[in-house]
Backbone as ProteinMPNN parsed JSONL, in Angstrom:
{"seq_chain_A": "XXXXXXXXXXXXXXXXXXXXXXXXXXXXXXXXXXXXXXXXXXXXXXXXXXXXXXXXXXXXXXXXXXXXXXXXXXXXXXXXXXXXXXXXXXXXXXXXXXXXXXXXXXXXXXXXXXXXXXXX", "coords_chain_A": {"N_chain_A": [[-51.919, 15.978, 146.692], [-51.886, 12.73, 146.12], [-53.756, 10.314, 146.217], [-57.004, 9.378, 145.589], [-59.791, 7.91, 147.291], [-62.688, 6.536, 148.107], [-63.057, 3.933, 149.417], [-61.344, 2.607, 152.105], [-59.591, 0.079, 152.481], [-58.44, 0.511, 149.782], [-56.946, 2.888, 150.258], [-55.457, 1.855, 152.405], [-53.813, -0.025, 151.386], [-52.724, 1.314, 149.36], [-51.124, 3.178, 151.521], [-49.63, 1.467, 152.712], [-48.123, 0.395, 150.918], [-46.442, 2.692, 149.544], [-45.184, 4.116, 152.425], [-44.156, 1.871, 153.285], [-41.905, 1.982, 151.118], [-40.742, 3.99, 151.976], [-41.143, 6.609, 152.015], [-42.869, 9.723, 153.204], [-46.623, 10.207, 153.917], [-48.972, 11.67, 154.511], [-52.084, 13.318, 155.989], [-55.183, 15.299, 155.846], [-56.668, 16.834, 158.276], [-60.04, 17.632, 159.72], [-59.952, 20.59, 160.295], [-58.123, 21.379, 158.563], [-55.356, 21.061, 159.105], [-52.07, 19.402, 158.591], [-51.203, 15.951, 159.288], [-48.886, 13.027, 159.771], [-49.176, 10.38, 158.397], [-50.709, 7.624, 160.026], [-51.996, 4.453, 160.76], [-55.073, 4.504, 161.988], [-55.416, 7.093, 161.256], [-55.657, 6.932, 158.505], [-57.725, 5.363, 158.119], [-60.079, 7.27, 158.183], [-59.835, 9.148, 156.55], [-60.308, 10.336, 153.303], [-58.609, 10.568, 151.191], [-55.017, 10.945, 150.361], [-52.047, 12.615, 150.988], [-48.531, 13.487, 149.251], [-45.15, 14.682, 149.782], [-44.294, 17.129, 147.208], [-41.727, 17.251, 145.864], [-41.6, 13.858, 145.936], [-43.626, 13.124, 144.161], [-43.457, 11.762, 141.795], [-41.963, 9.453, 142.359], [-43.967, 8.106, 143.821], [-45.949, 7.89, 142.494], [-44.946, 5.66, 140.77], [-44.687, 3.781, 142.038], [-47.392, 3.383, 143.119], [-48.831, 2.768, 140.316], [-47.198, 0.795, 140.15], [-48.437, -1.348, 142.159], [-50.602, -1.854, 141.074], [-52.598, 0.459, 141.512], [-53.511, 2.572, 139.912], [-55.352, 3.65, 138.668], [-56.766, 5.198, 140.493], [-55.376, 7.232, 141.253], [-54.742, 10.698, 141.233], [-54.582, 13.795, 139.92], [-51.806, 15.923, 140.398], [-52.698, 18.124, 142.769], [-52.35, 20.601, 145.129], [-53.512, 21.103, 148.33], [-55.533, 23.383, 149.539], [-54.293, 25.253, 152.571], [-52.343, 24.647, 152.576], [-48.659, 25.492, 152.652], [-45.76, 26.349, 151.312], [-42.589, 26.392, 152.075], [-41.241, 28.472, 151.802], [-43.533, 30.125, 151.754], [-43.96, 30.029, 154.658], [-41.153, 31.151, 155.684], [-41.175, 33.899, 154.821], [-43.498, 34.851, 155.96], [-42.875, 34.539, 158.787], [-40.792, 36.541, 158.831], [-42.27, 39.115, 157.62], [-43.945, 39.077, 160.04], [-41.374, 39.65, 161.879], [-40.48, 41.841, 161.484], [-42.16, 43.08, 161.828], [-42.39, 43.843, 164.627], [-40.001, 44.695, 164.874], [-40.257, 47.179, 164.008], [-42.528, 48.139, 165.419], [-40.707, 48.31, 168.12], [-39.029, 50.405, 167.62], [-40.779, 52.414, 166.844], [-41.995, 53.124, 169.931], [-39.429, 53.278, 171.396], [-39.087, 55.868, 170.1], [-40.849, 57.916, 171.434], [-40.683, 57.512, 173.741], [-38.012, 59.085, 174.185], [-38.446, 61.239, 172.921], [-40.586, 62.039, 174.976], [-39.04, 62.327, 177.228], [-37.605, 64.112, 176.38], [-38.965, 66.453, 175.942], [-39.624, 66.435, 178.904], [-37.187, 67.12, 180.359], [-36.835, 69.994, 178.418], [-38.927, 71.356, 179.794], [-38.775, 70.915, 182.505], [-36.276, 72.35, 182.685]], "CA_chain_A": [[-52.806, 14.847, 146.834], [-51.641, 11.335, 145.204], [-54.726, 9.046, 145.906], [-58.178, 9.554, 146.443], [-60.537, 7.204, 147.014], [-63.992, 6.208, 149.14], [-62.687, 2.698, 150.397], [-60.172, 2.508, 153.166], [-58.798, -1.089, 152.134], [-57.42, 0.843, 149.014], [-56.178, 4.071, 151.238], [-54.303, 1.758, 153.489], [-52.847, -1.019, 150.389], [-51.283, 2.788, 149.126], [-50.218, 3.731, 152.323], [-48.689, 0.373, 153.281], [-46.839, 0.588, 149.337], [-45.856, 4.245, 149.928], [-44.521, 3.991, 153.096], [-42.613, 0.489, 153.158], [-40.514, 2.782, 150.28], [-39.806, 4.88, 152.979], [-41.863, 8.299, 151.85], [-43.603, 10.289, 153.657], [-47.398, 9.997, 153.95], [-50.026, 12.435, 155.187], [-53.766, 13.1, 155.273], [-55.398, 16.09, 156.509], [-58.002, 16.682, 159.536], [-61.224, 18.905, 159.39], [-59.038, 21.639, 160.544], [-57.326, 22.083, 157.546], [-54.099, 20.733, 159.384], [-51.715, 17.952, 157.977], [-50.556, 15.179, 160.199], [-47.929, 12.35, 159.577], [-50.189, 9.151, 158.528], [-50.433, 6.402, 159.986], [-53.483, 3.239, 159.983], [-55.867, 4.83, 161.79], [-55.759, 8.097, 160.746], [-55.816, 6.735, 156.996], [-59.38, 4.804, 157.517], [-60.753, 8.212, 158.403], [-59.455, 9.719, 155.147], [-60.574, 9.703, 151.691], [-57.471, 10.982, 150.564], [-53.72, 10.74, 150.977], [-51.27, 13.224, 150.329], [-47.393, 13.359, 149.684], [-44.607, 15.859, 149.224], [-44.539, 16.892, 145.611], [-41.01, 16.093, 145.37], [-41.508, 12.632, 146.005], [-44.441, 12.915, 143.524], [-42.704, 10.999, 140.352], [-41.66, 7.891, 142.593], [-45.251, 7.623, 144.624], [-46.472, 7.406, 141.121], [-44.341, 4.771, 140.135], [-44.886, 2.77, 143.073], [-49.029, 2.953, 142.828], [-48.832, 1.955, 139.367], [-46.553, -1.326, 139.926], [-49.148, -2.123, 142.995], [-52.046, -1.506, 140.529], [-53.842, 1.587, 141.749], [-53.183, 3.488, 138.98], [-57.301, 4.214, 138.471], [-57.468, 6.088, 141.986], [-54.175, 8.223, 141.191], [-55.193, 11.919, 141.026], [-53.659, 15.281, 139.692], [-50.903, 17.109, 141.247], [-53.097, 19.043, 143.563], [-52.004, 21.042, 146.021], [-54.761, 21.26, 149.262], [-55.805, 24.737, 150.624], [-53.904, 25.443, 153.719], [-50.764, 24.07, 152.64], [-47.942, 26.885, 152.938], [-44.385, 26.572, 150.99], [-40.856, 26.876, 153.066], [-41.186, 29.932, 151.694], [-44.401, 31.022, 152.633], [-44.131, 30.029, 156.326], [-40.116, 31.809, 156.391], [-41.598, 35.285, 154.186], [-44.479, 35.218, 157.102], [-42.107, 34.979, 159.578], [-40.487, 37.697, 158.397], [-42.976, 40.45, 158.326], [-43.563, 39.573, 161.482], [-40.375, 39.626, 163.009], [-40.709, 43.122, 160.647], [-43.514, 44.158, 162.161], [-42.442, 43.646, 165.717], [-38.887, 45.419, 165.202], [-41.151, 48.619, 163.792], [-43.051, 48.92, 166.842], [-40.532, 48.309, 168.842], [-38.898, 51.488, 167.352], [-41.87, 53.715, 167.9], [-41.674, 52.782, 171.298], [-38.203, 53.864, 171.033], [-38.642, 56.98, 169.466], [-42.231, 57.92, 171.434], [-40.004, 57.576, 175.241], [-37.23, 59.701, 173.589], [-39.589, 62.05, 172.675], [-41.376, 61.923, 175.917], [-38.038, 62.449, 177.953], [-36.765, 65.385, 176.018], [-39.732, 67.385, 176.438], [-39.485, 66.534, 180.179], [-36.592, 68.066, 180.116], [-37.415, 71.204, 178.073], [-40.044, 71.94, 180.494], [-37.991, 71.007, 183.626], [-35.312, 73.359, 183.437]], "C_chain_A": [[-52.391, 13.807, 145.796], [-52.638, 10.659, 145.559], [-55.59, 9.791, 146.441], [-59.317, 8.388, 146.445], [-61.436, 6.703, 148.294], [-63.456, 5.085, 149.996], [-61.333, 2.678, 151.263], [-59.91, 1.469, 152.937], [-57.853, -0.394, 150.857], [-56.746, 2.056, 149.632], [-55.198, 3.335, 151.65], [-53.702, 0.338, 152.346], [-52.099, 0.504, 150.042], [-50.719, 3.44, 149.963], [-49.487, 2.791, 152.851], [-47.929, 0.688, 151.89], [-45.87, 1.486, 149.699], [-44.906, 3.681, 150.957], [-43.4, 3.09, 153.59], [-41.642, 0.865, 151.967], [-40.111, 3.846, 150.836], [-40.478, 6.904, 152.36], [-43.064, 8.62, 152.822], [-45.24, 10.274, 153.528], [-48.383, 10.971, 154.501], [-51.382, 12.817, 154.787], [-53.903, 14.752, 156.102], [-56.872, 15.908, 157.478], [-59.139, 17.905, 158.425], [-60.827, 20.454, 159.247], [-58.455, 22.46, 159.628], [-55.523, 21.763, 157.908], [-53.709, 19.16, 158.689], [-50.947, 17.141, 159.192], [-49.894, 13.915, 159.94], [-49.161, 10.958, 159.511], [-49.52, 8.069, 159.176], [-52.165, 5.345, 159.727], [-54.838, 4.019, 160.656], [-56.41, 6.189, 161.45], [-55.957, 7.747, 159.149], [-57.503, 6.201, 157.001], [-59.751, 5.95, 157.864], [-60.765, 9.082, 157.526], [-60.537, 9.645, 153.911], [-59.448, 9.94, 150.869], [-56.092, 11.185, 151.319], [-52.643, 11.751, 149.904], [-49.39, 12.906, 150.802], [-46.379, 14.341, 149.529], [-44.413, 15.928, 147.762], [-43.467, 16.567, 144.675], [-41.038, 14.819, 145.536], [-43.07, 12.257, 144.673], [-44.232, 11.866, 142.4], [-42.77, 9.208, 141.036], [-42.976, 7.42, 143.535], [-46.28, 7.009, 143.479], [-46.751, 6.532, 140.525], [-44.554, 3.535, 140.644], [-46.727, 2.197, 143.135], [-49.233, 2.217, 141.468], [-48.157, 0.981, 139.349], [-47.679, -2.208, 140.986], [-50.736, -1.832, 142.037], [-53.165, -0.805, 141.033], [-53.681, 2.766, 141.106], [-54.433, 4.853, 138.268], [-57.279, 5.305, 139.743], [-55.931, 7.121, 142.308], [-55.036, 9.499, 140.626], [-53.841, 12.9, 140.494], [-52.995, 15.431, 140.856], [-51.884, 17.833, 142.08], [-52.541, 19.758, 144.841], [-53.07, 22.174, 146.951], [-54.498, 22.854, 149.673], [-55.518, 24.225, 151.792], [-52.303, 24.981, 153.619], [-49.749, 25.295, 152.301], [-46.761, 25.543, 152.472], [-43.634, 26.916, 152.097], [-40.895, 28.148, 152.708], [-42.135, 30.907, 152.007], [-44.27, 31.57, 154.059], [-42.648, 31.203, 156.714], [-40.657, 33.648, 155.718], [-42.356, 35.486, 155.603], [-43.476, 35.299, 158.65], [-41.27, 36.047, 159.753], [-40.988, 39.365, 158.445], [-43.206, 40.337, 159.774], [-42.795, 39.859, 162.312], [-40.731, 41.759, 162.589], [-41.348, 44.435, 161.216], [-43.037, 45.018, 163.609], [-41.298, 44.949, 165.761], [-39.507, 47.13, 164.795], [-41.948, 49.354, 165.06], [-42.004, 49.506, 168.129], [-39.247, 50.179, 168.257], [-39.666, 52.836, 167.591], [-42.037, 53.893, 169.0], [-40.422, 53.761, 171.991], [-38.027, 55.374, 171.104], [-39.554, 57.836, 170.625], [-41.723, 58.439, 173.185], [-39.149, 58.733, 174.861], [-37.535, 60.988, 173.756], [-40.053, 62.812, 174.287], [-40.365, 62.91, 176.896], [-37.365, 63.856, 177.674], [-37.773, 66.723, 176.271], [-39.868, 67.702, 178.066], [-38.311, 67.414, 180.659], [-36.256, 69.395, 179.611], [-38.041, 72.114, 179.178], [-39.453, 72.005, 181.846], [-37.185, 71.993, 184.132], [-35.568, 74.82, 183.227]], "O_chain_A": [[-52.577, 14.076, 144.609], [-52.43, 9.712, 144.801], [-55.428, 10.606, 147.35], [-59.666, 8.021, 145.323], [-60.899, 6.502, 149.383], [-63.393, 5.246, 151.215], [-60.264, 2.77, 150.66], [-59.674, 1.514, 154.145], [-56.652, -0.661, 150.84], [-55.57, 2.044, 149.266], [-54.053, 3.752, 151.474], [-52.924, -0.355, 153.002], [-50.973, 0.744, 150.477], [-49.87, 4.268, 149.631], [-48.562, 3.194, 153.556], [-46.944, 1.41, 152.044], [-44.73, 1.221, 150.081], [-43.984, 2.933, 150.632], [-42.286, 3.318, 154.063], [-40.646, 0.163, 151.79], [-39.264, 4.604, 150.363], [-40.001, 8.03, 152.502], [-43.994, 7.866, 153.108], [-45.277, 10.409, 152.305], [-48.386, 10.547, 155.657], [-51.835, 12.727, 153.646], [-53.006, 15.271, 156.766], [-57.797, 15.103, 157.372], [-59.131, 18.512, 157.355], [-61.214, 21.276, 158.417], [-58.263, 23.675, 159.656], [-54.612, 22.133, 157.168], [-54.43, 18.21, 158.385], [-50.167, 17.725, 159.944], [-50.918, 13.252, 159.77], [-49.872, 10.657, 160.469], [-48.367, 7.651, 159.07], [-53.065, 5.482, 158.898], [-55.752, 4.181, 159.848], [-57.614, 6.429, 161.364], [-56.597, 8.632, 158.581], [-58.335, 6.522, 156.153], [-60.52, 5.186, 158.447], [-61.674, 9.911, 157.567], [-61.46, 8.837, 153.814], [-59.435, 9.412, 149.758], [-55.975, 11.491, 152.506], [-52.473, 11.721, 148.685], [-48.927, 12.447, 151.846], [-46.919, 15.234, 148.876], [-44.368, 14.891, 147.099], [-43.533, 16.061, 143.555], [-39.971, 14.457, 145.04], [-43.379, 11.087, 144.45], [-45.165, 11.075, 142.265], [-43.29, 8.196, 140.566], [-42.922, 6.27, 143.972], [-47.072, 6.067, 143.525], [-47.785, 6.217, 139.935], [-44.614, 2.47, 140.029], [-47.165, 1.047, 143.178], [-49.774, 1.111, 141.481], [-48.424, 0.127, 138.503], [-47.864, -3.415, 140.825], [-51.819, -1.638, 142.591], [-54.334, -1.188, 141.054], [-53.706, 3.863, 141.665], [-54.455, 5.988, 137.791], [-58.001, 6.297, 139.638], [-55.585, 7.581, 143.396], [-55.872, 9.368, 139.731], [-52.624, 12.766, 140.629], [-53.375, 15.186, 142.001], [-51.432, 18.918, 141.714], [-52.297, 18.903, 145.693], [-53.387, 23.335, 146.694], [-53.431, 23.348, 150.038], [-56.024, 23.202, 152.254], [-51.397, 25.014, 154.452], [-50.24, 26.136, 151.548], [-46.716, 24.386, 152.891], [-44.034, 27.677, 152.978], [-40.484, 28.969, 153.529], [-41.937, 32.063, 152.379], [-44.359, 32.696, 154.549], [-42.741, 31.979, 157.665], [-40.334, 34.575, 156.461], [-41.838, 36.276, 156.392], [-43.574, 36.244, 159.432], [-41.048, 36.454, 160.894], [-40.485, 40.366, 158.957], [-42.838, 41.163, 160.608], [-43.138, 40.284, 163.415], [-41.109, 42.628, 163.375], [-41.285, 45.665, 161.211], [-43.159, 46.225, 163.816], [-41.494, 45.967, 166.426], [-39.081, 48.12, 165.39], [-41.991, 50.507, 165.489], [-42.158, 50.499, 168.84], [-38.909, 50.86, 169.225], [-39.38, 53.863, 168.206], [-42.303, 55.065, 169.268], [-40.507, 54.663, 172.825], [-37.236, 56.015, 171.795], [-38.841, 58.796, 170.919], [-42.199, 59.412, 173.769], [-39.685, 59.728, 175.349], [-37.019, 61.755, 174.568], [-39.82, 63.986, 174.575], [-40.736, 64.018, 177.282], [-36.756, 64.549, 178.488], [-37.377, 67.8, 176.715], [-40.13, 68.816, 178.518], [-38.553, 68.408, 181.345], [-35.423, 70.031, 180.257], [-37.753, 73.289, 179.406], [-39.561, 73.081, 182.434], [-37.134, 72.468, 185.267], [-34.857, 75.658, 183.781]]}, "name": "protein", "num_of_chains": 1, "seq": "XXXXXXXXXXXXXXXXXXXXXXXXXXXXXXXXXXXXXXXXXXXXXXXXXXXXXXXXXXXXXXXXXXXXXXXXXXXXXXXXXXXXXXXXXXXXXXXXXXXXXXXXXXXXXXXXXXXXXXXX"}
């Protein structure tokens, strides 16, 4: 989160700044999801977030347009997931999937050899 603030005339002067330097921009819904800002999703806001590498130069840019007062902490919103979260989670699951699909595996195997046992 880089800005927060009640009035939507200062939301959308820091998202016109921001973005005419070419960074990224986003707000979040009720949901808990983030979506790519643009004008009218910003008046519906109170807050505007950006990636946290670009944190230093969003900074730099609010303080030369003088909104230096409505600059917030580093925060980082509940629901937001790391490259590394989302590829780890992908992971157990693929994890998970290739485990079952082994018991499966093993369970027919199984199944088949006793059929045989008993068959002949």
């Amino acid at each position: 989160m880089i800005i927060s603030s009640d009035s939507s005339e200062v939301l959308q002067h820091a998202f016109k700044s921001l973005s005419n330097e070419g960074l990224e921009v986003y707000v979040q819904d009720l949901k808990n999801k983030f979506h790519l800002a643009n004008e009218s999703l910003v008046e519906k806001s109170t807050f505007l977030l950006i990636p946290a590498a670009d944190w230093d130069f969003a900074v730099e840019i609010l303080t030369s347009v003088g909104l230096e007062e409505y600059i917030t902490e580093c925060v980082i919103p509940e629901g937001a997931k790391s490259e590394l979260d989302i590829a780890v989670e992908k992971y157990y699951k693929k994890r998970k999937w290739t485990y079952i699909e082994a018991g499966v595996i093993i369970v027919v195997a199984l199944l088949y050899f006793l059929f045989k046992i008993f068959t002949n």
